[in-house]
């Protein structure tokens, strides 16, 4: 095995109350198949540190410092060529991953190179970049490897991030862009994008219209969503030809047009799940945990828990069976305390079920069956299991939300793709929450 070690500097943008600017918080290193996160001592010792992830927090400050400085914790080190799961979730999936690997000239399985390639345009307030070649291996990196008996002799070379590369989680083809008037371009000259351009697929050319309508349905219920619009292919300066006329432009809430950043993490990261486990352990287990996180840690727990419950009901009504843990996120406006991030990636997947073979959308179909069996008693039990007070009051508000959807959604659905319109109208009429009359 090579005795060279490759490493990246890990930076985090801080909001003004924490000092502002870009702060170095650690290093990411690779030695053979060992991938390691080494946090800076001043970050470990700083009780007022910006929050990277709830998965790195313990029950108290002493426990948190123990996690951040651990020699063997799986949250910090892996020996299988993969990043610890928090950083795995920063990487793209599917075609987006293949495109990034091609831009970097590496294998789609080379997680170190993929993260290095997109280092200036990652989710949240993070950046990674290599250190100048003449610099020695940082002591915090060398120390861990030498204490493990590893023979680290010299630093290995790491290329700088690929110009205009980005890491956007998800499997639908996406591009990171900036907006200039009515034009959107992915040629950002190395800057992070503030807009995500999402394309439909050959199997579902109506995907953009479907998702756009789902945003409208959520907004009609007073839910907080990302800002979106449908743009034409002519408005987007893309690096490759696409055979679709419509593109969904989603304004990011973690990367703002003025260049500032707000840290965020997916619930998949907060709960410590690898990307392949994004469907978690099921609604009965994960949803109460998510509610407890918001209830105990959010600076506005009532608003965030009510919003969470309302989104859950909206997802059931609209047939959004892909509201997995990578499509729910926490936002850190003050750098430390989590708020529920706006709605994003909401699609009426149930509209695609009709006529599909049993194995297609198998996971989504199973989720839909489970969701459609939920009763108001089940919802009240779920709310109570999260420790929220006045569960019956929450259910009353959710019943009112269903009635509001029945009143508001038909008008909006008139502009939706036909398969989506029929699917959601059926669900409003009789398919789910029948007792909401």
Short mmCIF file of C-alpha atoms in Angstrom, two decimals, residues 26-371:
data_model
loop_
_atom_site.label_atom_id
_atom_site.label_comp_id
_atom_site.label_asym_id
_atom_site.label_seq_id
_atom_site.Cartn_x
_atom_site.Cartn_y
_atom_site.Cartn_z
CA UNK A 26 -10.82 20.18 10.04
CA UNK A 27 -9.36 17.91 7.39
CA UNK A 28 -10.54 14.98 5.28
CA UNK A 29 -7.83 12.44 4.52
CA UNK A 30 -7.35 9.24 2.55
CA UNK A 31 -4.69 6.60 3.17
CA UNK A 32 -5.34 3.53 1.05
CA UNK A 33 -8.93 2.50 1.83
CA UNK A 34 -8.99 4.51 5.06
CA UNK A 35 -11.03 7.72 4.85
CA UNK A 36 -10.86 9.91 7.93
CA UNK A 37 -12.37 13.14 9.28
CA UNK A 38 -10.00 15.01 11.63
CA UNK A 39 -11.50 18.04 13.35
CA UNK A 40 -9.36 20.97 14.44
CA UNK A 41 -8.65 21.22 18.15
CA UNK A 42 -10.09 24.73 18.34
CA UNK A 43 -13.32 23.49 16.72
CA UNK A 44 -13.53 20.56 19.15
CA UNK A 45 -12.93 22.80 22.18
CA UNK A 46 -15.32 25.54 21.05
CA UNK A 47 -18.63 25.12 22.88
CA UNK A 48 -20.06 27.83 20.60
CA UNK A 49 -18.95 26.02 17.42
CA UNK A 50 -21.17 26.11 14.32
CA UNK A 51 -23.18 22.90 14.02
CA UNK A 52 -21.99 20.57 11.30
CA UNK A 53 -24.56 17.86 12.00
CA UNK A 54 -26.73 16.63 14.83
CA UNK A 55 -25.13 13.25 14.21
CA UNK A 56 -21.89 14.67 15.68
CA UNK A 57 -23.58 15.96 18.84
CA UNK A 58 -23.69 14.05 22.09
CA UNK A 59 -26.01 14.34 25.05
CA UNK A 60 -23.80 17.09 26.52
CA UNK A 61 -20.73 19.14 25.60
CA UNK A 62 -18.29 16.62 27.02
CA UNK A 63 -19.87 13.85 24.99
CA UNK A 64 -19.80 15.99 21.84
CA UNK A 65 -16.09 16.68 22.29
CA UNK A 66 -15.47 12.95 22.76
CA UNK A 67 -17.24 12.19 19.45
CA UNK A 68 -15.35 14.91 17.55
CA UNK A 69 -11.96 13.73 18.81
CA UNK A 70 -12.56 9.97 18.70
CA UNK A 71 -9.94 7.72 17.11
CA UNK A 72 -12.27 4.96 15.94
CA UNK A 73 -15.83 6.28 15.80
CA UNK A 74 -17.45 5.26 12.47
CA UNK A 75 -18.78 8.81 12.13
CA UNK A 76 -15.14 9.90 11.67
CA UNK A 77 -13.33 7.00 10.03
CA UNK A 78 -14.08 4.21 7.54
CA UNK A 79 -11.77 1.50 6.23
CA UNK A 80 -13.75 0.43 3.15
CA UNK A 81 -12.92 3.28 0.78
CA UNK A 82 -16.15 5.13 1.66
CA UNK A 83 -16.65 8.35 3.55
CA UNK A 84 -18.41 8.29 6.91
CA UNK A 85 -22.13 8.49 6.16
CA UNK A 86 -22.50 12.24 6.76
CA UNK A 87 -20.09 12.93 3.89
CA UNK A 88 -21.48 10.11 1.74
CA UNK A 89 -24.74 12.05 1.75
CA UNK A 90 -22.97 15.09 0.27
CA UNK A 91 -22.29 13.14 -2.92
CA UNK A 92 -24.68 12.87 -5.88
CA UNK A 93 -26.40 9.73 -7.09
CA UNK A 94 -27.18 8.20 -10.47
CA UNK A 95 -26.47 10.25 -13.60
CA UNK A 96 -25.33 13.25 -11.54
CA UNK A 97 -22.64 11.09 -9.92
CA UNK A 98 -21.52 9.66 -13.25
CA UNK A 99 -21.30 13.15 -14.75
CA UNK A 100 -19.21 14.41 -11.82
CA UNK A 101 -16.89 11.38 -12.09
CA UNK A 102 -16.46 12.03 -15.79
CA UNK A 103 -15.63 15.69 -15.15
CA UNK A 104 -13.02 14.61 -12.59
CA UNK A 105 -11.70 11.68 -14.61
CA UNK A 106 -12.22 9.23 -11.77
CA UNK A 107 -14.36 6.23 -10.93
CA UNK A 108 -17.93 6.87 -9.67
CA UNK A 109 -16.88 4.80 -6.64
CA UNK A 110 -13.93 7.06 -5.77
CA UNK A 111 -15.62 9.06 -3.03
CA UNK A 112 -12.50 11.02 -2.09
CA UNK A 113 -12.07 12.35 -5.63
CA UNK A 114 -15.79 13.04 -6.09
CA UNK A 115 -15.89 15.21 -2.97
CA UNK A 116 -12.68 16.96 -3.98
CA UNK A 117 -14.06 17.61 -7.48
CA UNK A 118 -17.16 19.43 -6.23
CA UNK A 119 -15.49 21.01 -3.22
CA UNK A 120 -16.65 24.57 -3.93
CA UNK A 121 -20.32 23.68 -4.51
CA UNK A 122 -21.47 21.30 -1.82
CA UNK A 123 -24.75 21.23 0.07
CA UNK A 124 -24.98 23.66 2.95
CA UNK A 125 -22.19 25.94 4.15
CA UNK A 126 -19.31 23.54 3.49
CA UNK A 127 -16.33 23.72 1.17
CA UNK A 128 -13.34 21.44 0.74
CA UNK A 129 -10.16 22.16 -1.15
CA UNK A 130 -6.59 20.82 -1.25
CA UNK A 131 -3.70 22.39 0.61
CA UNK A 132 -0.76 23.92 -1.22
CA UNK A 133 1.62 21.12 -2.33
CA UNK A 134 4.56 22.57 -0.43
CA UNK A 135 2.76 22.39 2.92
CA UNK A 136 3.50 19.57 5.33
CA UNK A 137 0.85 17.11 6.46
CA UNK A 138 -1.15 18.91 9.17
CA UNK A 139 -0.33 17.64 12.63
CA UNK A 140 -3.95 16.82 13.45
CA UNK A 141 -3.99 14.49 10.41
CA UNK A 142 -0.51 12.99 10.92
CA UNK A 143 -1.08 12.41 14.63
CA UNK A 144 -4.12 10.19 14.15
CA UNK A 145 -2.44 8.04 11.50
CA UNK A 146 0.74 7.58 13.48
CA UNK A 147 -1.17 6.65 16.65
CA UNK A 148 -2.86 3.92 14.62
CA UNK A 149 0.53 2.53 13.59
CA UNK A 150 0.20 3.69 9.98
CA UNK A 151 3.38 4.63 8.14
CA UNK A 152 2.64 8.09 6.76
CA UNK A 153 5.72 9.42 4.99
CA UNK A 154 4.61 12.04 2.48
CA UNK A 155 1.57 13.97 1.29
CA UNK A 156 -0.08 12.88 -1.96
CA UNK A 157 -1.18 15.25 -4.69
CA UNK A 158 -4.82 16.33 -4.91
CA UNK A 159 -6.20 18.41 -7.77
CA UNK A 160 -8.26 21.52 -7.13
CA UNK A 161 -12.05 21.34 -7.56
CA UNK A 162 -13.27 21.08 -11.14
CA UNK A 163 -14.44 24.45 -12.41
CA UNK A 164 -18.25 24.66 -12.25
CA UNK A 165 -18.60 21.12 -10.84
CA UNK A 166 -21.22 20.61 -8.13
CA UNK A 167 -22.50 17.88 -5.89
CA UNK A 168 -26.29 17.82 -5.87
CA UNK A 169 -27.88 14.91 -3.99
CA UNK A 170 -30.64 13.01 -5.78
CA UNK A 171 -31.05 10.86 -8.89
CA UNK A 172 -32.97 13.23 -11.20
CA UNK A 173 -30.60 15.05 -13.58
CA UNK A 174 -29.73 18.43 -12.04
CA UNK A 175 -27.36 21.29 -12.72
CA UNK A 176 -26.08 23.96 -10.34
CA UNK A 177 -26.55 27.40 -11.89
CA UNK A 178 -26.50 31.13 -11.27
CA UNK A 179 -29.14 33.52 -12.51
CA UNK A 180 -28.43 36.60 -14.59
CA UNK A 181 -31.71 38.33 -15.33
CA UNK A 182 -33.84 35.79 -17.18
CA UNK A 183 -30.83 33.62 -18.04
CA UNK A 184 -29.49 30.70 -16.04
CA UNK A 185 -25.97 29.41 -16.57
CA UNK A 186 -23.94 26.57 -15.11
CA UNK A 187 -20.72 28.30 -16.16
CA UNK A 188 -20.19 29.89 -12.77
CA UNK A 189 -16.41 30.53 -12.95
CA UNK A 190 -15.89 28.44 -9.85
CA UNK A 191 -18.59 30.08 -7.75
CA UNK A 192 -21.25 28.03 -5.99
CA UNK A 193 -24.63 27.94 -7.66
CA UNK A 194 -27.72 29.51 -6.12
CA UNK A 195 -30.23 27.79 -8.43
CA UNK A 196 -30.82 24.11 -9.16
CA UNK A 197 -32.02 23.32 -12.68
CA UNK A 198 -33.98 20.05 -12.75
CA UNK A 199 -34.80 18.17 -15.93
CA UNK A 200 -37.65 15.78 -16.69
CA UNK A 201 -36.90 12.25 -17.91
CA UNK A 202 -37.70 10.37 -21.09
CA UNK A 203 -39.97 8.09 -19.03
CA UNK A 204 -41.74 11.03 -17.43
CA UNK A 205 -41.58 14.11 -19.68
CA UNK A 206 -44.28 15.70 -17.48
CA UNK A 207 -42.09 15.51 -14.37
CA UNK A 208 -41.38 19.27 -14.31
CA UNK A 209 -45.09 20.12 -14.55
CA UNK A 210 -45.87 17.51 -11.87
CA UNK A 211 -43.33 18.87 -9.39
CA UNK A 212 -44.23 22.51 -10.08
CA UNK A 213 -47.89 21.75 -9.33
CA UNK A 214 -46.90 19.97 -6.11
CA UNK A 215 -45.18 23.15 -4.96
CA UNK A 216 -48.37 25.07 -5.74
CA UNK A 217 -50.46 22.59 -3.76
CA UNK A 218 -48.15 22.98 -0.76
CA UNK A 219 -48.24 26.77 -0.99
CA UNK A 220 -52.05 26.73 -1.13
CA UNK A 221 -51.98 25.10 2.31
CA UNK A 222 -49.64 27.79 3.68
CA UNK A 223 -46.59 25.52 3.75
CA UNK A 224 -43.10 26.94 3.34
CA UNK A 225 -41.47 25.87 0.08
CA UNK A 226 -38.43 26.67 -1.99
CA UNK A 227 -39.08 29.29 -4.67
CA UNK A 228 -39.54 27.66 -8.08
CA UNK A 229 -40.48 28.52 -11.63
CA UNK A 230 -40.65 26.72 -14.96
CA UNK A 231 -38.18 28.07 -17.50
CA UNK A 232 -37.57 27.17 -21.12
CA UNK A 233 -34.56 25.37 -22.52
CA UNK A 234 -33.56 28.61 -24.26
CA UNK A 235 -33.24 30.37 -20.90
CA UNK A 236 -30.73 27.81 -19.60
CA UNK A 237 -27.09 27.76 -20.65
CA UNK A 238 -26.42 24.05 -20.09
CA UNK A 239 -23.18 22.15 -20.79
CA UNK A 240 -24.98 19.56 -22.90
CA UNK A 241 -27.98 19.34 -25.21
CA UNK A 242 -31.23 18.27 -23.59
CA UNK A 243 -34.32 17.14 -25.54
CA UNK A 244 -36.79 18.82 -23.19
CA UNK A 245 -38.45 22.18 -23.52
CA UNK A 246 -39.30 22.82 -19.85
CA UNK A 247 -36.86 22.96 -16.93
CA UNK A 248 -37.65 23.51 -13.25
CA UNK A 249 -35.56 26.28 -11.68
CA UNK A 250 -35.39 25.90 -7.89
CA UNK A 251 -33.91 28.72 -5.83
CA UNK A 252 -31.60 27.28 -3.20
CA UNK A 253 -32.15 28.22 0.43
CA UNK A 254 -28.62 27.24 1.48
CA UNK A 255 -26.72 29.16 -1.24
CA UNK A 256 -28.08 32.67 -1.70
CA UNK A 257 -27.64 34.88 -4.81
CA UNK A 258 -25.39 37.30 -2.90
CA UNK A 259 -22.89 34.49 -2.27
CA UNK A 260 -23.76 33.94 1.38
CA UNK A 261 -24.51 30.47 2.66
CA UNK A 262 -26.74 28.98 5.33
CA UNK A 263 -25.79 25.57 6.59
CA UNK A 264 -28.24 22.71 6.13
CA UNK A 265 -28.29 18.96 6.46
CA UNK A 266 -30.71 16.31 5.34
CA UNK A 267 -32.49 14.33 8.02
CA UNK A 268 -30.68 11.33 6.54
CA UNK A 269 -27.46 12.92 7.78
CA UNK A 270 -28.88 14.06 11.11
CA UNK A 271 -30.12 10.53 11.86
CA UNK A 272 -26.90 8.90 10.68
CA UNK A 273 -28.22 6.91 7.71
CA UNK A 274 -26.20 6.04 4.61
CA UNK A 275 -27.72 7.23 1.30
CA UNK A 276 -28.93 3.71 0.43
CA UNK A 277 -30.96 3.72 3.66
CA UNK A 278 -32.76 6.97 2.88
CA UNK A 279 -36.17 5.35 3.42
CA UNK A 280 -35.13 4.78 7.02
CA UNK A 281 -36.96 2.57 9.46
CA UNK A 282 -40.46 3.67 8.57
CA UNK A 283 -42.88 6.39 9.52
CA UNK A 284 -43.67 4.93 12.94
CA UNK A 285 -39.98 5.08 13.96
CA UNK A 286 -38.37 7.97 12.11
CA UNK A 287 -41.21 10.51 12.10
CA UNK A 288 -41.49 10.66 15.93
CA UNK A 289 -37.71 11.08 16.11
CA UNK A 290 -37.81 13.94 13.61
CA UNK A 291 -40.62 15.59 15.53
CA UNK A 292 -38.67 15.27 18.77
CA UNK A 293 -35.65 16.93 17.14
CA UNK A 294 -37.76 19.91 16.09
CA UNK A 295 -39.65 20.08 19.36
CA UNK A 296 -36.52 20.04 21.52
CA UNK A 297 -33.94 21.86 19.41
CA UNK A 298 -35.73 24.34 17.13
CA UNK A 299 -35.94 27.95 18.39
CA UNK A 300 -39.56 27.90 17.11
CA UNK A 301 -40.74 24.39 18.00
CA UNK A 302 -44.49 24.98 17.70
CA UNK A 303 -44.19 26.41 14.19
CA UNK A 304 -41.79 23.70 12.99
CA UNK A 305 -43.66 20.71 14.45
CA UNK A 306 -46.98 21.94 13.06
CA UNK A 307 -45.36 22.52 9.67
CA UNK A 308 -43.85 19.03 9.76
CA UNK A 309 -47.19 17.39 10.49
CA UNK A 310 -48.96 19.46 7.84
CA UNK A 311 -46.37 18.43 5.23
CA UNK A 312 -46.84 14.77 6.17
CA UNK A 313 -50.58 15.00 5.54
CA UNK A 314 -50.03 16.97 2.33
CA UNK A 315 -47.61 14.30 1.07
CA UNK A 316 -50.22 11.60 1.70
CA UNK A 317 -52.95 13.57 -0.06
CA UNK A 318 -50.83 14.38 -3.11
CA UNK A 319 -49.29 10.92 -3.43
CA UNK A 320 -45.74 12.08 -2.72
CA UNK A 321 -44.39 8.66 -1.76
CA UNK A 322 -40.77 9.75 -2.19
CA UNK A 323 -40.68 12.04 0.86
CA UNK A 324 -37.73 10.05 2.17
CA UNK A 325 -35.12 11.27 4.64
CA UNK A 326 -32.99 12.93 1.95
CA UNK A 327 -36.00 15.06 1.01
CA UNK A 328 -36.49 16.47 4.51
CA UNK A 329 -33.85 18.84 5.81
CA UNK A 330 -32.75 21.04 8.69
CA UNK A 331 -31.56 24.60 8.14
CA UNK A 332 -29.22 26.43 10.56
CA UNK A 333 -29.88 30.19 10.11
CA UNK A 334 -27.99 31.09 13.29
CA UNK A 335 -25.31 28.48 12.67
CA UNK A 336 -26.25 26.33 15.66
CA UNK A 337 -29.96 25.62 16.11
CA UNK A 338 -31.96 23.68 13.53
CA UNK A 339 -35.09 24.90 11.80
CA UNK A 340 -37.21 22.84 9.43
CA UNK A 341 -36.02 23.66 5.91
CA UNK A 342 -38.58 24.59 3.24
CA UNK A 343 -40.28 21.93 1.11
CA UNK A 344 -38.24 20.68 -1.85
CA UNK A 345 -38.25 17.69 -4.23
CA UNK A 346 -42.01 17.13 -3.88
CA UNK A 347 -43.48 14.95 -6.64
CA UNK A 348 -46.76 13.10 -7.05
CA UNK A 349 -45.05 9.75 -7.63
CA UNK A 350 -48.40 7.94 -7.30
CA UNK A 351 -49.36 9.43 -10.67
CA UNK A 352 -46.84 7.08 -12.27
CA UNK A 353 -48.22 3.87 -10.72
CA UNK A 354 -51.09 3.20 -13.12
CA UNK A 355 -50.06 0.68 -15.79
CA UNK A 356 -46.58 0.15 -14.37
CA UNK A 357 -45.31 -3.40 -13.75
CA UNK A 358 -45.33 -4.59 -10.09
CA UNK A 359 -41.56 -4.31 -9.69
CA UNK A 360 -41.46 -0.71 -10.92
CA UNK A 361 -41.84 1.78 -8.04
CA UNK A 362 -42.11 -1.21 -5.70
CA UNK A 363 -40.78 0.74 -2.70
CA UNK A 364 -43.03 3.72 -3.43
CA UNK A 365 -46.09 1.51 -3.89
CA UNK A 366 -45.45 -0.18 -0.55
CA UNK A 367 -45.04 3.20 1.13
CA UNK A 368 -48.27 4.39 -0.47
CA UNK A 369 -50.21 1.41 0.80
CA UNK A 370 -48.89 2.02 4.30
CA UNK A 371 -49.68 5.74 4.16
#
